[in-house]
Amino acid sequence: MIKSALRAAALTAALSAIAFAAQAKNPMVGGAAMYANKNIVENAVNSKDHTTLVAAVKAAGLVSTLEGKGPFTVFAPTNEAFAALPKGTVDTLLKPENKGTLVKVLTCHVVAADAMSKTVAKMIKDDGGEHDIKTVGGCVLKAKESMGKITLTDENGGVAHVTIADVKQSNGVIHVVDEVLLPKM
């Protein structure tokens, strides 16, 4: 009986260590743990750095899409990235009459693939230093890599840096970026 109890305790400890190690592999975002078994929306709502993005996704009616099967790669701008837009831009985009524009802006941050940073870096290298990434919104982002960091240039010449890469989700991956990528309008 004691042997059984010890084996059970050892097994529980081992499983806990494995679960902790698996959880520890995914980076923290906005002060919150990101769980690979949760979808993009379930994780994003917990990040204090992405409250503007979450509000925009809700206003655009994209919650059910980003909770869907995917796979999706989301280049997720931080609150600071949205705050850097010209004054009044975010408030204007969140108005119901601007939903189409908001959807266009947000879907220019989404790729219909599960693209981890190693994959993107390989595509960049294979393409001679720059790789075009076509988004769900029809935008083409120019991806480049320098000193292990990936940058994305939007159709207007705006450059976003991936600040946290490879945040695994149950339906894809999030890469946190420091700028809002804008489509040509």
PDB file of C-alpha atoms in Angstrom:
ATOM      1  CA  MET A   1       0.000   0.000   0.000  1.00  0.00           C
ATOM      2  CA  ILE A   2       2.821   2.404   0.880  1.00  0.00           C
ATOM      3  CA  LYS A   3       4.609   1.468  -2.376  1.00  0.00           C
ATOM      4  CA  SER A   4       1.415   2.252  -4.322  1.00  0.00           C
ATOM      5  CA  ALA A   5       1.043   5.604  -2.561  1.00  0.00           C
ATOM      6  CA  LEU A   6       4.687   6.462  -3.256  1.00  0.00           C
ATOM      7  CA  ARG A   7       4.345   5.467  -6.919  1.00  0.00           C
ATOM      8  CA  ALA A   8       1.193   7.582  -7.220  1.00  0.00           C
ATOM      9  CA  ALA A   9       2.931  10.548  -5.588  1.00  0.00           C
ATOM     10  CA  ALA A  10       5.969  10.145  -7.864  1.00  0.00           C
ATOM     11  CA  LEU A  11       3.730   9.886 -10.925  1.00  0.00           C
ATOM     12  CA  THR A  12       1.776  12.989  -9.867  1.00  0.00           C
ATOM     13  CA  ALA A  13       5.022  14.921  -9.316  1.00  0.00           C
ATOM     14  CA  ALA A  14       6.377  13.820 -12.693  1.00  0.00           C
ATOM     15  CA  LEU A  15       3.188  14.775 -14.509  1.00  0.00           C
ATOM     16  CA  SER A  16       3.121  18.144 -12.736  1.00  0.00           C
ATOM     17  CA  ALA A  17       6.727  18.789 -13.764  1.00  0.00           C
ATOM     18  CA  ILE A  18       5.917  17.875 -17.382  1.00  0.00           C
ATOM     19  CA  ALA A  19       2.848  20.114 -17.385  1.00  0.00           C
ATOM     20  CA  PHE A  20       4.869  22.978 -15.861  1.00  0.00           C
ATOM     21  CA  ALA A  21       7.668  22.525 -18.407  1.00  0.00           C
ATOM     22  CA  ALA A  22       5.187  22.482 -21.281  1.00  0.00           C
ATOM     23  CA  GLN A  23       3.513  25.607 -19.947  1.00  0.00           C
ATOM     24  CA  ALA A  24       6.849  27.362 -19.359  1.00  0.00           C
ATOM     25  CA  LYS A  25       7.826  26.976 -23.037  1.00  0.00           C
ATOM     26  CA  ASN A  26       5.188  29.483 -24.176  1.00  0.00           C
ATOM     27  CA  PRO A  27       6.148  33.099 -23.453  1.00  0.00           C
ATOM     28  CA  MET A  28       4.240  35.375 -21.106  1.00  0.00           C
ATOM     29  CA  VAL A  29       2.429  38.196 -22.931  1.00  0.00           C
ATOM     30  CA  GLY A  30       1.130  41.301 -21.233  1.00  0.00           C
ATOM     31  CA  GLY A  31       1.818  39.817 -17.819  1.00  0.00           C
ATOM     32  CA  ALA A  32      -0.325  36.762 -18.532  1.00  0.00           C
ATOM     33  CA  ALA A  33       0.505  33.152 -19.207  1.00  0.00           C
ATOM     34  CA  MET A  34      -0.343  32.077 -22.730  1.00  0.00           C
ATOM     35  CA  TYR A  35      -1.601  28.525 -23.019  1.00  0.00           C
ATOM     36  CA  ALA A  36      -1.015  26.451 -26.140  1.00  0.00           C
ATOM     37  CA  ASN A  37      -4.305  24.622 -25.512  1.00  0.00           C
ATOM     38  CA  LYS A  38      -6.345  27.863 -25.695  1.00  0.00           C
ATOM     39  CA  ASN A  39      -7.302  29.684 -28.873  1.00  0.00           C
ATOM     40  CA  ILE A  40      -6.121  33.118 -29.959  1.00  0.00           C
ATOM     41  CA  VAL A  41      -9.032  35.017 -28.402  1.00  0.00           C
ATOM     42  CA  GLU A  42      -8.979  33.050 -25.140  1.00  0.00           C
ATOM     43  CA  ASN A  43      -5.327  33.997 -24.645  1.00  0.00           C
ATOM     44  CA  ALA A  44      -5.461  37.567 -25.988  1.00  0.00           C
ATOM     45  CA  VAL A  45      -8.170  38.653 -23.542  1.00  0.00           C
ATOM     46  CA  ASN A  46      -5.752  37.955 -20.671  1.00  0.00           C
ATOM     47  CA  SER A  47      -2.932  40.158 -21.995  1.00  0.00           C
ATOM     48  CA  LYS A  48      -2.939  43.635 -20.461  1.00  0.00           C
ATOM     49  CA  ASP A  49      -0.880  44.770 -23.488  1.00  0.00           C
ATOM     50  CA  HIS A  50      -3.617  43.851 -25.982  1.00  0.00           C
ATOM     51  CA  THR A  51      -6.825  45.394 -24.619  1.00  0.00           C
ATOM     52  CA  THR A  52      -7.127  47.720 -27.625  1.00  0.00           C
ATOM     53  CA  LEU A  53      -6.645  44.824 -30.044  1.00  0.00           C
ATOM     54  CA  VAL A  54      -9.275  42.758 -28.224  1.00  0.00           C
ATOM     55  CA  ALA A  55     -11.733  45.694 -28.298  1.00  0.00           C
ATOM     56  CA  ALA A  56     -11.069  46.128 -32.019  1.00  0.00           C
ATOM     57  CA  VAL A  57     -11.560  42.408 -32.738  1.00  0.00           C
ATOM     58  CA  LYS A  58     -14.893  42.547 -30.884  1.00  0.00           C
ATOM     59  CA  ALA A  59     -16.004  45.732 -32.714  1.00  0.00           C
ATOM     60  CA  ALA A  60     -15.067  44.171 -36.056  1.00  0.00           C
ATOM     61  CA  GLY A  61     -17.062  41.008 -35.330  1.00  0.00           C
ATOM     62  CA  LEU A  62     -13.986  38.802 -35.726  1.00  0.00           C
ATOM     63  CA  VAL A  63     -14.136  36.972 -32.380  1.00  0.00           C
ATOM     64  CA  SER A  64     -15.761  33.807 -33.742  1.00  0.00           C
ATOM     65  CA  THR A  65     -13.322  33.728 -36.665  1.00  0.00           C
ATOM     66  CA  LEU A  66     -10.253  33.947 -34.425  1.00  0.00           C
ATOM     67  CA  GLU A  67     -11.760  31.366 -32.065  1.00  0.00           C
ATOM     68  CA  GLY A  68     -12.171  29.069 -35.084  1.00  0.00           C
ATOM     69  CA  LYS A  69     -10.139  26.097 -36.174  1.00  0.00           C
ATOM     70  CA  GLY A  70      -7.484  28.049 -38.084  1.00  0.00           C
ATOM     71  CA  PRO A  71      -4.618  27.743 -38.404  1.00  0.00           C
ATOM     72  CA  PHE A  72      -3.904  31.454 -38.048  1.00  0.00           C
ATOM     73  CA  THR A  73      -0.793  33.513 -37.552  1.00  0.00           C
ATOM     74  CA  VAL A  74      -1.658  36.818 -35.903  1.00  0.00           C
ATOM     75  CA  PHE A  75       0.769  39.718 -35.789  1.00  0.00           C
ATOM     76  CA  ALA A  76      -0.702  41.259 -32.637  1.00  0.00           C
ATOM     77  CA  PRO A  77      -0.087  44.997 -32.134  1.00  0.00           C
ATOM     78  CA  THR A  78       0.228  46.176 -28.538  1.00  0.00           C
ATOM     79  CA  ASN A  79      -1.774  48.968 -26.936  1.00  0.00           C
ATOM     80  CA  GLU A  80       1.296  51.191 -27.405  1.00  0.00           C
ATOM     81  CA  ALA A  81       1.266  50.424 -31.132  1.00  0.00           C
ATOM     82  CA  PHE A  82      -2.365  51.534 -31.399  1.00  0.00           C
ATOM     83  CA  ALA A  83      -1.618  54.627 -29.263  1.00  0.00           C
ATOM     84  CA  ALA A  84       1.123  55.626 -31.721  1.00  0.00           C
ATOM     85  CA  LEU A  85      -1.448  56.044 -34.523  1.00  0.00           C
ATOM     86  CA  PRO A  86      -2.539  59.628 -35.213  1.00  0.00           C
ATOM     87  CA  LYS A  87      -4.802  61.003 -32.491  1.00  0.00           C
ATOM     88  CA  GLY A  88      -8.416  59.870 -32.874  1.00  0.00           C
ATOM     89  CA  THR A  89      -7.631  57.014 -35.291  1.00  0.00           C
ATOM     90  CA  VAL A  90      -8.570  54.199 -32.922  1.00  0.00           C
ATOM     91  CA  ASP A  91     -11.781  55.916 -31.765  1.00  0.00           C
ATOM     92  CA  THR A  92     -12.752  56.495 -35.401  1.00  0.00           C
ATOM     93  CA  LEU A  93     -12.022  52.885 -36.394  1.00  0.00           C
ATOM     94  CA  LEU A  94     -14.112  51.541 -33.500  1.00  0.00           C
ATOM     95  CA  LYS A  95     -17.255  53.377 -34.666  1.00  0.00           C
ATOM     96  CA  PRO A  96     -19.876  51.032 -36.183  1.00  0.00           C
ATOM     97  CA  GLU A  97     -19.931  52.979 -39.457  1.00  0.00           C
ATOM     98  CA  ASN A  98     -16.201  52.206 -39.931  1.00  0.00           C
ATOM     99  CA  LYS A  99     -16.471  48.453 -39.368  1.00  0.00           C
ATOM    100  CA  GLY A 100     -15.350  47.636 -42.935  1.00  0.00           C
ATOM    101  CA  THR A 101     -12.168  49.664 -42.549  1.00  0.00           C
ATOM    102  CA  LEU A 102     -11.515  48.150 -39.126  1.00  0.00           C
ATOM    103  CA  VAL A 103     -11.938  44.630 -40.522  1.00  0.00           C
ATOM    104  CA  LYS A 104      -9.477  45.470 -43.326  1.00  0.00           C
ATOM    105  CA  VAL A 105      -6.886  46.807 -40.861  1.00  0.00           C
ATOM    106  CA  LEU A 106      -7.227  43.815 -38.522  1.00  0.00           C
ATOM    107  CA  THR A 107      -7.208  41.154 -41.235  1.00  0.00           C
ATOM    108  CA  CYS A 108      -3.971  42.666 -42.549  1.00  0.00           C
ATOM    109  CA  HIS A 109      -2.458  41.264 -39.338  1.00  0.00           C
ATOM    110  CA  VAL A 110      -3.704  37.709 -39.941  1.00  0.00           C
ATOM    111  CA  VAL A 111      -2.237  34.958 -42.120  1.00  0.00           C
ATOM    112  CA  ALA A 112      -4.097  31.720 -42.857  1.00  0.00           C
ATOM    113  CA  ALA A 113      -1.223  29.508 -41.703  1.00  0.00           C
ATOM    114  CA  ASP A 114       0.628  28.455 -38.578  1.00  0.00           C
ATOM    115  CA  ALA A 115       3.923  30.279 -39.235  1.00  0.00           C
ATOM    116  CA  MET A 116       6.450  29.988 -36.441  1.00  0.00           C
ATOM    117  CA  SER A 117       9.394  32.403 -36.571  1.00  0.00           C
ATOM    118  CA  LYS A 118      11.848  29.712 -37.765  1.00  0.00           C
ATOM    119  CA  THR A 119       9.573  29.055 -40.742  1.00  0.00           C
ATOM    120  CA  VAL A 120       9.304  32.754 -41.563  1.00  0.00           C
ATOM    121  CA  ALA A 121      13.077  33.218 -41.204  1.00  0.00           C
ATOM    122  CA  LYS A 122      13.674  30.282 -43.575  1.00  0.00           C
ATOM    123  CA  MET A 123      11.288  31.770 -46.170  1.00  0.00           C
ATOM    124  CA  ILE A 124      13.106  35.104 -45.877  1.00  0.00           C
ATOM    125  CA  LYS A 125      16.480  33.421 -46.362  1.00  0.00           C
ATOM    126  CA  ASP A 126      15.216  31.262 -49.246  1.00  0.00           C
ATOM    127  CA  ASP A 127      13.882  34.417 -50.965  1.00  0.00           C
ATOM    128  CA  GLY A 128      17.194  36.275 -50.690  1.00  0.00           C
ATOM    129  CA  GLY A 129      16.496  38.424 -47.628  1.00  0.00           C
ATOM    130  CA  GLU A 130      12.860  39.450 -48.055  1.00  0.00           C
ATOM    131  CA  HIS A 131       9.667  37.392 -48.198  1.00  0.00           C
ATOM    132  CA  ASP A 132       6.196  38.564 -49.179  1.00  0.00           C
ATOM    133  CA  ILE A 133       3.499  37.455 -46.751  1.00  0.00           C
ATOM    134  CA  LYS A 134      -0.064  37.627 -48.064  1.00  0.00           C
ATOM    135  CA  THR A 135      -2.611  38.272 -45.329  1.00  0.00           C
ATOM    136  CA  VAL A 136      -6.257  37.267 -45.000  1.00  0.00           C
ATOM    137  CA  GLY A 137      -7.135  40.936 -45.630  1.00  0.00           C
ATOM    138  CA  GLY A 138      -5.325  40.923 -48.977  1.00  0.00           C
ATOM    139  CA  CYS A 139      -2.354  42.969 -47.764  1.00  0.00           C
ATOM    140  CA  VAL A 140       1.188  42.011 -48.656  1.00  0.00           C
ATOM    141  CA  LEU A 141       3.687  42.389 -45.838  1.00  0.00           C
ATOM    142  CA  LYS A 142       7.422  42.379 -46.562  1.00  0.00           C
ATOM    143  CA  ALA A 143       9.190  40.213 -43.989  1.00  0.00           C
ATOM    144  CA  LYS A 144      12.893  40.683 -43.306  1.00  0.00           C
ATOM    145  CA  GLU A 145      15.231  39.258 -40.697  1.00  0.00           C
ATOM    146  CA  SER A 146      18.195  40.930 -39.063  1.00  0.00           C
ATOM    147  CA  MET A 147      20.230  39.634 -36.128  1.00  0.00           C
ATOM    148  CA  GLY A 148      17.556  37.065 -35.291  1.00  0.00           C
ATOM    149  CA  LYS A 149      14.694  39.592 -35.274  1.00  0.00           C
ATOM    150  CA  ILE A 150      11.883  39.693 -37.824  1.00  0.00           C
ATOM    151  CA  THR A 151      10.420  42.928 -39.150  1.00  0.00           C
ATOM    152  CA  LEU A 152       7.306  43.417 -41.270  1.00  0.00           C
ATOM    153  CA  THR A 153       6.832  46.333 -43.633  1.00  0.00           C
ATOM    154  CA  ASP A 154       3.256  47.202 -44.580  1.00  0.00           C
ATOM    155  CA  GLU A 155       2.041  48.535 -47.934  1.00  0.00           C
ATOM    156  CA  ASN A 156       2.583  52.119 -46.759  1.00  0.00           C
ATOM    157  CA  GLY A 157       6.188  51.607 -45.662  1.00  0.00           C
ATOM    158  CA  GLY A 158       5.384  51.287 -41.940  1.00  0.00           C
ATOM    159  CA  VAL A 159       7.707  48.870 -40.147  1.00  0.00           C
ATOM    160  CA  ALA A 160       6.697  46.627 -37.250  1.00  0.00           C
ATOM    161  CA  HIS A 161       9.183  44.623 -35.215  1.00  0.00           C
ATOM    162  CA  VAL A 162       8.270  41.242 -33.781  1.00  0.00           C
ATOM    163  CA  THR A 163       8.924  41.762 -30.062  1.00  0.00           C
ATOM    164  CA  ILE A 164       7.637  38.399 -28.807  1.00  0.00           C
ATOM    165  CA  ALA A 165       7.652  35.511 -31.268  1.00  0.00           C
ATOM    166  CA  ASP A 166       6.100  32.064 -31.312  1.00  0.00           C
ATOM    167  CA  VAL A 167       3.268  32.355 -28.790  1.00  0.00           C
ATOM    168  CA  LYS A 168       1.640  29.016 -29.599  1.00  0.00           C
ATOM    169  CA  GLN A 169      -2.171  28.795 -29.614  1.00  0.00           C
ATOM    170  CA  SER A 170      -4.523  25.857 -30.159  1.00  0.00           C
ATOM    171  CA  ASN A 171      -5.461  27.358 -33.540  1.00  0.00           C
ATOM    172  CA  GLY A 172      -2.177  28.932 -34.603  1.00  0.00           C
ATOM    173  CA  VAL A 173       0.449  31.322 -33.322  1.00  0.00           C
ATOM    174  CA  ILE A 174       0.718  34.936 -32.193  1.00  0.00           C
ATOM    175  CA  HIS A 175       3.721  37.159 -32.815  1.00  0.00           C
ATOM    176  CA  VAL A 176       3.534  40.406 -30.815  1.00  0.00           C
ATOM    177  CA  VAL A 177       4.437  43.495 -32.887  1.00  0.00           C
ATOM    178  CA  ASP A 178       5.213  47.073 -31.916  1.00  0.00           C
ATOM    179  CA  GLU A 179       3.368  48.845 -34.759  1.00  0.00           C
ATOM    180  CA  VAL A 180      -0.050  48.637 -36.384  1.00  0.00           C
ATOM    181  CA  LEU A 181       0.289  47.373 -39.955  1.00  0.00           C
ATOM    182  CA  LEU A 182      -1.900  49.409 -42.285  1.00  0.00           C
ATOM    183  CA  PRO A 183      -3.303  48.491 -45.685  1.00  0.00           C
ATOM    184  CA  LYS A 184      -3.275  50.824 -48.666  1.00  0.00           C
ATOM    185  CA  MET A 185      -6.666  52.487 -48.643  1.00  0.00           C
TER     186      MET A 185
END
